[in-house]
């Protein structure tokens, strides 16, 4: 359906040819942009209807008092399924500290949450297939698991701002929810408006870059990036990815184009993860609760783990 | 006078929520005293971890995300 529309618009209406760079780019752009917006709206709406899923308050209660291993696994799984906005990371951090959840577990949650989310998963599935999606999710979980453990070894407690320890959190109150169908519809519709309103720019930039890459990026460049023996490709793509910030959703079309051009899987996965996992705005927000030494360490650990994942996949695939 | 508090650290959604409540109260001639709570310790003292949160006459009615118009109106009418 999306392909037919793209064929018609790019080749019939605009009169481009499938063989030209321009034609290829435009075709890719139209096909991906329609497909992505369609998928986004559908997924967010359906998720909105079942809104009784986990809130940070519930996540905290689940994790509290579990053994460290169980707590970490739970934190990662919940981090992956909880839709959570980076502006909530400060109260979330404080709430976790207050509940006596180890900092290493909190960091595992903070790594997993932006990297893996239901929207990214469904989109990846739609664009590059379930195998790569499964690999992406698995490696994101591995990075979150070990990233949190290594973070813990450095005793990050000493860097937490003093006031955080002093905050007394009130009893979590049960909020009455209207669970009727019209209320759910209103909520789901609101979510679609809010989330799509927030991320549409990233999607357009991501699809645009993907389209350019698709039409204009010289094959031999992509091939050199894609050469698994060229072990520098992974750190290079990660170093480019870390300062770039986009919602995971915006990166997916770019990753799709990279894979189509023959860039190695490990290189592409690490590029995607480095863009989604570490973002300057989130670090600045977290600076309110923890000193920069911890944030630098956090960035370094996540960067290195992502590189390891990239090399691993380039070697085994 | 209904006492309304919007809990949030200043993210875009919190500002939207605040404006939304003001508009709805204005449209329906409901008198409210709206206060924005930005201090993290105070926000947490309400037991809220996901912002924006809404407190009406001391009771938390909402946490996480922008509330929809109908809900806001029903909170104000019931208060």
Short mmCIF file of C-alpha atoms in Angstrom, two decimals:
data_model
loop_
_atom_site.label_atom_id
_atom_site.label_comp_id
_atom_site.label_asym_id
_atom_site.label_seq_id
_atom_site.Cartn_x
_atom_site.Cartn_y
_atom_site.Cartn_z
CA UNK A 1 0.00 0.00 0.00
CA UNK A 2 2.75 2.46 0.98
CA UNK A 3 4.87 1.28 -1.90
CA UNK A 4 2.06 1.82 -4.38
CA UNK A 5 1.52 5.33 -3.08
CA UNK A 6 5.26 6.09 -3.26
CA UNK A 7 5.51 4.61 -6.77
CA UNK A 8 2.63 6.73 -7.94
CA UNK A 9 3.78 9.99 -6.32
CA UNK A 10 7.48 9.74 -7.10
CA UNK A 11 7.35 8.26 -10.58
CA UNK A 12 3.98 9.29 -12.02
CA UNK A 13 3.24 12.62 -10.36
CA UNK A 14 6.79 13.98 -10.04
CA UNK A 15 7.95 12.18 -13.17
CA UNK A 16 11.17 10.87 -11.62
CA UNK A 17 12.82 7.65 -12.73
CA UNK A 18 13.49 4.78 -10.40
CA UNK A 19 17.13 4.67 -11.52
CA UNK A 20 18.05 8.27 -10.67
CA UNK A 21 19.43 9.25 -7.26
CA UNK A 22 16.71 11.83 -6.92
CA UNK A 23 14.03 9.29 -7.75
CA UNK A 24 15.41 6.78 -5.29
CA UNK A 25 15.58 9.36 -2.50
CA UNK A 26 12.12 10.76 -3.09
CA UNK A 27 10.62 7.30 -3.35
CA UNK A 28 12.27 6.21 -0.10
CA UNK A 29 11.15 9.40 1.62
CA UNK A 30 7.49 9.11 0.63
CA UNK A 31 7.29 5.43 1.38
CA UNK A 32 8.91 5.71 4.80
CA UNK A 33 7.21 8.86 5.94
CA UNK A 34 3.71 7.55 5.18
CA UNK A 35 4.48 4.16 6.67
CA UNK A 36 6.04 5.60 9.83
CA UNK A 37 3.29 8.09 10.56
CA UNK A 38 0.66 5.45 9.95
CA UNK A 39 2.40 3.04 12.31
CA UNK A 40 3.07 5.69 14.95
CA UNK A 41 -0.52 6.82 15.14
CA UNK A 42 -1.81 3.25 15.27
CA UNK A 43 0.62 2.06 17.93
CA UNK A 44 0.31 5.07 20.19
CA UNK A 45 -3.47 4.96 19.98
CA UNK A 46 -3.64 1.28 20.86
CA UNK A 47 -1.15 1.70 23.70
CA UNK A 48 -3.24 4.62 24.92
CA UNK A 49 -6.37 2.49 25.07
CA UNK A 50 -4.58 0.10 27.41
CA UNK A 51 -3.21 2.83 29.53
CA UNK A 52 -3.38 0.90 32.77
CA UNK A 53 0.19 -0.20 32.03
CA UNK A 54 3.06 0.59 34.33
CA UNK A 55 3.63 4.05 35.73
CA UNK A 56 6.91 5.04 37.44
CA UNK A 57 5.09 4.84 40.78
CA UNK A 58 4.16 1.21 40.11
CA UNK A 59 7.61 0.36 38.76
CA UNK A 60 9.09 1.58 42.02
CA UNK A 61 6.83 -0.63 44.10
CA UNK A 62 7.64 -3.66 41.95
CA UNK A 63 11.41 -3.20 42.24
CA UNK A 64 11.58 -2.18 45.87
CA UNK A 65 12.94 -4.84 48.22
CA UNK A 66 13.80 -7.38 45.50
CA UNK A 67 17.22 -9.04 45.38
CA UNK A 68 19.70 -7.08 43.30
CA UNK A 69 19.60 -9.45 40.36
CA UNK A 70 15.81 -9.61 40.27
CA UNK A 71 15.59 -5.86 40.78
CA UNK A 72 17.92 -5.21 37.86
CA UNK A 73 16.12 -7.56 35.49
CA UNK A 74 12.79 -6.04 36.49
CA UNK A 75 14.15 -2.51 36.13
CA UNK A 76 15.31 -3.25 32.59
CA UNK A 77 12.12 -4.97 31.49
CA UNK A 78 9.97 -2.25 33.03
CA UNK A 79 12.28 0.42 31.60
CA UNK A 80 11.69 -1.10 28.18
CA UNK A 81 7.90 -1.16 28.43
CA UNK A 82 7.34 2.06 30.35
CA UNK A 83 6.71 5.07 28.19
CA UNK A 84 8.59 7.73 30.04
CA UNK A 85 9.59 11.24 29.18
CA UNK A 86 13.08 12.46 29.98
CA UNK A 87 11.56 15.32 31.98
CA UNK A 88 10.44 12.68 34.48
CA UNK A 89 13.95 11.34 35.04
CA UNK A 90 14.66 13.56 38.05
CA UNK A 91 11.59 12.65 40.12
CA UNK A 92 12.09 9.07 39.03
CA UNK A 93 15.71 9.09 40.18
CA UNK A 94 14.79 10.61 43.54
CA UNK A 95 11.87 8.23 43.97
CA UNK A 96 14.12 5.23 43.35
CA UNK A 97 16.79 6.52 45.77
CA UNK A 98 14.12 7.15 48.37
CA UNK A 99 12.80 3.61 48.03
CA UNK A 100 16.27 2.25 48.73
CA UNK A 101 16.71 0.89 45.21
CA UNK A 102 20.48 0.59 44.53
CA UNK A 103 21.87 3.29 42.23
CA UNK A 104 23.28 0.69 39.84
CA UNK A 105 19.77 -0.63 39.28
CA UNK A 106 18.47 2.89 38.69
CA UNK A 107 21.17 3.40 36.06
CA UNK A 108 20.18 0.15 34.38
CA UNK A 109 16.65 1.54 34.18
CA UNK A 110 17.87 4.87 32.82
CA UNK A 111 19.85 3.13 30.07
CA UNK A 112 17.10 0.72 29.06
CA UNK A 113 14.25 3.18 29.03
CA UNK A 114 15.16 5.53 26.16
CA UNK A 115 16.82 2.79 24.12
CA UNK A 116 14.03 0.25 24.09
CA UNK A 117 10.45 1.36 23.84
CA UNK A 118 7.37 -0.07 22.30
CA UNK A 119 7.24 2.46 19.49
CA UNK A 120 10.84 1.83 18.43
CA UNK A 121 10.27 -1.91 18.58
CA UNK A 122 7.15 -1.94 16.43
CA UNK A 123 8.73 0.41 13.90
CA UNK A 124 11.95 -1.54 13.67
CA UNK A 125 9.91 -4.67 13.16
CA UNK A 126 7.98 -3.02 10.34
CA UNK A 127 11.04 -1.62 8.60
CA UNK A 128 13.86 -4.11 9.04
CA UNK A 129 12.21 -7.33 10.19
CA UNK A 130 11.91 -9.20 13.45
CA UNK A 131 15.41 -10.67 13.54
CA UNK A 132 17.19 -7.35 13.71
CA UNK A 133 14.53 -6.07 16.10
CA UNK A 134 15.17 -8.97 18.45
CA UNK A 135 18.92 -8.39 18.23
CA UNK A 136 18.47 -4.71 18.97
CA UNK A 137 16.27 -5.35 22.00
CA UNK A 138 18.57 -8.07 23.33
CA UNK A 139 21.71 -5.99 22.96
CA UNK A 140 20.01 -2.97 24.53
CA UNK A 141 19.13 -5.11 27.54
CA UNK A 142 22.68 -6.45 27.78
CA UNK A 143 24.11 -2.92 27.68
CA UNK A 144 21.65 -1.81 30.37
CA UNK A 145 22.40 -4.83 32.55
CA UNK A 146 26.17 -4.58 32.54
CA UNK A 147 26.26 -0.79 32.26
CA UNK A 148 24.42 -0.59 35.59
CA UNK A 149 26.70 -3.18 37.22
CA UNK A 150 29.90 -1.42 36.15
CA UNK A 151 28.48 1.93 37.22
CA UNK A 152 27.89 0.47 40.67
CA UNK A 153 31.55 -0.55 41.04
CA UNK A 154 32.53 3.12 41.03
CA UNK A 155 30.33 3.82 44.06
CA UNK A 156 28.24 6.57 42.43
CA UNK A 157 26.53 7.30 45.79
CA UNK A 158 29.27 9.80 46.60
CA UNK A 159 28.24 11.93 43.61
CA UNK A 160 24.56 12.17 44.41
CA UNK A 161 23.59 15.69 45.46
CA UNK A 162 23.00 16.03 49.19
CA UNK A 163 19.46 17.29 48.99
CA UNK A 164 18.35 14.11 47.23
CA UNK A 165 19.02 12.03 50.34
CA UNK A 166 16.98 14.43 52.46
CA UNK A 167 13.80 14.44 50.42
CA UNK A 168 10.92 12.76 52.14
CA UNK A 169 8.51 11.39 49.69
CA UNK A 170 4.82 11.37 50.48
CA UNK A 171 2.65 8.30 50.38
CA UNK A 172 1.86 7.40 46.80
CA UNK A 173 -1.81 8.10 46.40
CA UNK A 174 -4.13 5.98 44.41
CA UNK A 175 -5.53 8.11 41.63
CA UNK A 176 -9.06 7.35 40.57
CA UNK A 177 -9.17 6.61 36.90
CA UNK A 178 -12.10 6.80 34.61
CA UNK A 179 -11.84 3.53 32.72
CA UNK A 180 -14.85 3.84 30.47
CA UNK A 181 -14.34 3.46 26.74
CA UNK A 182 -14.91 7.15 25.86
CA UNK A 183 -12.41 8.18 28.53
CA UNK A 184 -9.88 5.72 27.18
CA UNK A 185 -10.45 7.01 23.67
CA UNK A 186 -9.95 10.61 24.80
CA UNK A 187 -6.77 9.65 26.57
CA UNK A 188 -5.43 7.64 23.63
CA UNK A 189 -6.26 10.43 21.21
CA UNK A 190 -4.52 12.94 23.48
CA UNK A 191 -1.45 10.71 23.64
CA UNK A 192 -1.29 10.49 19.85
CA UNK A 193 -1.48 14.27 19.59
CA UNK A 194 1.09 14.81 22.31
CA UNK A 195 3.66 12.22 21.24
CA UNK A 196 3.38 12.76 17.49
CA UNK A 197 3.51 16.51 18.16
CA UNK A 198 6.73 16.03 20.07
CA UNK A 199 8.56 13.68 17.74
CA UNK A 200 7.39 14.48 14.20
CA UNK A 201 10.46 16.67 13.61
CA UNK A 202 12.80 13.82 14.48
CA UNK A 203 10.92 11.51 12.19
CA UNK A 204 11.18 13.90 9.26
CA UNK A 205 14.87 14.57 9.88
CA UNK A 206 15.52 10.85 10.28
CA UNK A 207 13.62 9.85 7.16
CA UNK A 208 15.21 12.75 5.25
CA UNK A 209 18.71 11.65 6.18
CA UNK A 210 17.81 8.06 5.41
CA UNK A 211 16.49 9.11 2.01
CA UNK A 212 19.61 11.16 1.20
CA UNK A 213 21.79 8.31 2.31
CA UNK A 214 19.73 5.99 0.19
CA UNK A 215 19.92 8.02 -3.01
CA UNK A 216 23.24 9.82 -2.79
CA UNK A 217 25.61 8.02 -0.48
CA UNK A 218 28.34 6.49 -2.65
CA UNK A 219 28.28 2.71 -2.57
CA UNK A 220 32.00 2.43 -1.90
CA UNK A 221 31.74 4.66 1.20
CA UNK A 222 28.99 2.52 2.55
CA UNK A 223 31.03 -0.54 1.70
CA UNK A 224 34.03 0.71 3.65
CA UNK A 225 31.74 1.51 6.59
CA UNK A 226 30.20 -1.87 6.10
CA UNK A 227 33.41 -3.85 5.98
CA UNK A 228 33.28 -5.92 9.16
CA UNK A 229 37.05 -6.23 9.13
CA UNK A 230 37.34 -2.52 9.34
CA UNK A 231 37.04 -2.50 13.11
CA UNK A 232 37.26 1.29 13.23
CA UNK A 233 33.80 1.59 11.69
CA UNK A 234 32.11 0.76 15.01
CA UNK A 235 33.85 3.33 17.25
CA UNK A 236 33.50 5.88 14.46
CA UNK A 237 29.77 5.41 14.15
CA UNK A 238 29.37 5.49 17.94
CA UNK A 239 31.41 8.66 18.28
CA UNK A 240 29.22 10.27 15.64
CA UNK A 241 26.08 8.92 17.29
CA UNK A 242 26.67 9.94 20.91
CA UNK A 243 26.53 13.73 20.44
CA UNK A 244 23.66 13.40 17.98
CA UNK A 245 20.38 13.27 19.70
CA UNK A 246 17.18 12.01 18.32
CA UNK A 247 14.27 9.99 19.44
CA UNK A 248 14.86 6.32 18.65
CA UNK A 249 12.03 6.66 16.12
CA UNK A 250 13.96 9.17 14.03
CA UNK A 251 17.01 6.92 13.81
CA UNK A 252 15.20 3.91 12.44
CA UNK A 253 14.79 5.13 8.82
CA UNK A 254 18.46 6.09 8.78
CA UNK A 255 19.41 2.65 10.05
CA UNK A 256 17.16 1.08 7.44
CA UNK A 257 18.96 2.98 4.68
CA UNK A 258 22.37 2.05 6.10
CA UNK A 259 21.48 -1.63 6.14
CA UNK A 260 20.09 -1.47 2.59
CA UNK A 261 23.35 0.08 1.42
CA UNK A 262 25.30 -2.76 2.98
CA UNK A 263 26.66 -1.21 6.17
CA UNK A 264 27.45 -4.03 8.61
CA UNK A 265 24.75 -4.96 11.12
CA UNK A 266 26.91 -4.37 14.22
CA UNK A 267 27.94 -0.95 12.98
CA UNK A 268 24.32 0.01 12.31
CA UNK A 269 23.06 -1.32 15.65
CA UNK A 270 25.72 0.53 17.62
CA UNK A 271 25.00 3.71 15.70
CA UNK A 272 21.30 3.46 16.55
CA UNK A 273 21.93 2.66 20.18
CA UNK A 274 24.43 5.48 20.65
CA UNK A 275 21.95 8.03 19.32
CA UNK A 276 19.03 6.80 21.39
CA UNK A 277 20.75 5.94 24.67
CA UNK A 278 22.69 9.08 25.44
CA UNK A 279 21.28 12.51 24.97
CA UNK A 280 22.58 15.85 26.15
CA UNK A 281 19.17 17.13 27.31
CA UNK A 282 18.72 14.09 29.51
CA UNK A 283 22.22 14.44 30.96
CA UNK A 284 21.56 18.10 31.76
CA UNK A 285 18.35 17.17 33.53
CA UNK A 286 20.08 14.43 35.52
CA UNK A 287 22.78 16.91 36.54
CA UNK A 288 20.22 18.27 39.01
CA UNK A 289 20.50 15.13 41.11
CA UNK A 290 24.02 13.87 40.49
CA UNK A 291 27.40 15.47 39.86
CA UNK A 292 29.04 15.57 36.47
CA UNK A 293 31.71 12.97 37.35
CA UNK A 294 28.98 10.38 37.52
CA UNK A 295 27.44 11.57 34.25
CA UNK A 296 30.81 11.45 32.47
CA UNK A 297 31.37 7.96 33.79
CA UNK A 298 27.84 6.96 32.75
CA UNK A 299 28.44 8.25 29.22
CA UNK A 300 31.82 6.49 28.99
CA UNK A 301 30.48 3.15 30.21
CA UNK A 302 27.50 3.19 27.89
CA UNK A 303 29.67 4.25 24.93
CA UNK A 304 32.15 1.43 25.48
CA UNK A 305 29.42 -1.18 26.01
CA UNK A 306 27.72 -0.12 22.78
CA UNK A 307 31.01 -0.48 20.90
CA UNK A 308 31.48 -3.97 22.33
CA UNK A 309 28.01 -4.93 21.16
CA UNK A 310 28.77 -3.55 17.68
CA UNK A 311 32.02 -5.50 17.36
CA UNK A 312 30.35 -8.62 18.67
CA UNK A 313 27.67 -8.52 15.97
CA UNK A 314 30.13 -7.65 13.24
CA UNK A 315 32.17 -10.70 14.20
CA UNK A 316 29.33 -13.21 14.51
CA UNK A 317 27.15 -12.13 11.58
CA UNK B 1 -12.21 29.34 45.48
CA UNK B 2 -10.69 26.12 44.28
CA UNK B 3 -7.05 25.60 45.04
CA UNK B 4 -5.27 24.07 42.06
CA UNK B 5 -1.62 23.08 41.99
CA UNK B 6 0.30 21.95 38.93
CA UNK B 7 3.32 19.87 39.88
CA UNK B 8 6.16 19.96 37.42
CA UNK B 9 9.76 20.99 36.93
CA UNK B 10 9.13 23.25 33.99
CA UNK B 11 8.92 20.87 31.05
CA UNK B 12 6.75 21.76 28.09
CA UNK B 13 3.93 19.43 29.13
CA UNK B 14 3.72 21.12 32.54
CA UNK B 15 3.26 24.53 30.95
CA UNK B 16 0.63 23.17 28.61
CA UNK B 17 -1.24 21.63 31.53
CA UNK B 18 -1.19 24.89 33.43
CA UNK B 19 -2.49 26.89 30.48
CA UNK B 20 -5.17 24.29 29.80
CA UNK B 21 -6.53 24.49 33.35
CA UNK B 22 -6.51 28.28 33.28
CA UNK B 23 -8.42 28.34 30.00
CA UNK B 24 -11.05 25.88 31.10
CA UNK B 25 -11.61 27.65 34.41
CA UNK B 26 -11.91 30.93 32.52
CA UNK B 27 -14.39 29.54 29.99
CA UNK B 28 -16.68 28.21 32.70
CA UNK B 29 -16.26 31.09 35.13
CA UNK B 30 -14.84 28.89 37.81
CA UNK B 31 -12.70 30.75 40.30
CA UNK B 32 -9.41 29.05 40.92
CA UNK B 33 -6.16 29.88 42.65
CA UNK B 34 -3.56 28.25 40.47
CA UNK B 35 -0.11 27.62 41.79
CA UNK B 36 2.79 26.05 39.99
CA UNK B 37 4.94 23.83 42.19
CA UNK B 38 8.44 23.51 40.79
CA UNK B 39 10.37 22.53 43.88
CA UNK B 40 11.31 18.89 43.59
CA UNK B 41 11.06 18.18 47.32
CA UNK B 42 7.53 19.59 47.37
CA UNK B 43 6.48 17.65 44.28
CA UNK B 44 7.76 14.44 45.79
CA UNK B 45 5.98 15.19 49.06
CA UNK B 46 2.74 14.58 47.16
CA UNK B 47 3.95 11.11 46.28
CA UNK B 48 4.09 11.97 42.59
CA UNK B 49 6.93 10.67 40.44
CA UNK B 50 5.61 11.34 36.98
CA UNK B 51 5.06 14.94 36.04
CA UNK B 52 2.99 16.93 35.33
CA UNK B 53 0.76 16.20 38.28
CA UNK B 54 -2.41 18.01 39.28
CA UNK B 55 -3.55 18.63 42.85
CA UNK B 56 -7.04 19.97 43.58
CA UNK B 57 -7.78 21.17 47.10
CA UNK B 58 -4.89 19.12 48.41
CA UNK B 59 -5.83 15.90 46.62
CA UNK B 60 -3.72 14.42 43.82
CA UNK B 61 -6.07 13.81 40.90
CA UNK B 62 -3.59 13.25 38.11
CA UNK B 63 0.03 12.26 37.50
CA UNK B 64 1.99 11.85 34.30
CA UNK B 65 1.08 13.44 31.00
CA UNK B 66 -1.25 16.21 29.94
CA UNK B 67 -4.76 15.67 31.30
CA UNK B 68 -7.65 15.89 28.85
CA UNK B 69 -10.14 18.74 28.92
CA UNK B 70 -13.12 16.74 30.07
CA UNK B 71 -11.27 15.39 33.09
CA UNK B 72 -10.12 18.87 34.07
CA UNK B 73 -13.65 20.18 33.89
CA UNK B 74 -15.00 17.32 36.00
CA UNK B 75 -12.31 17.89 38.68
CA UNK B 76 -13.21 21.55 38.85
CA UNK B 77 -16.94 20.86 38.94
CA UNK B 78 -16.62 18.27 41.65
CA UNK B 79 -14.33 20.36 43.85
#
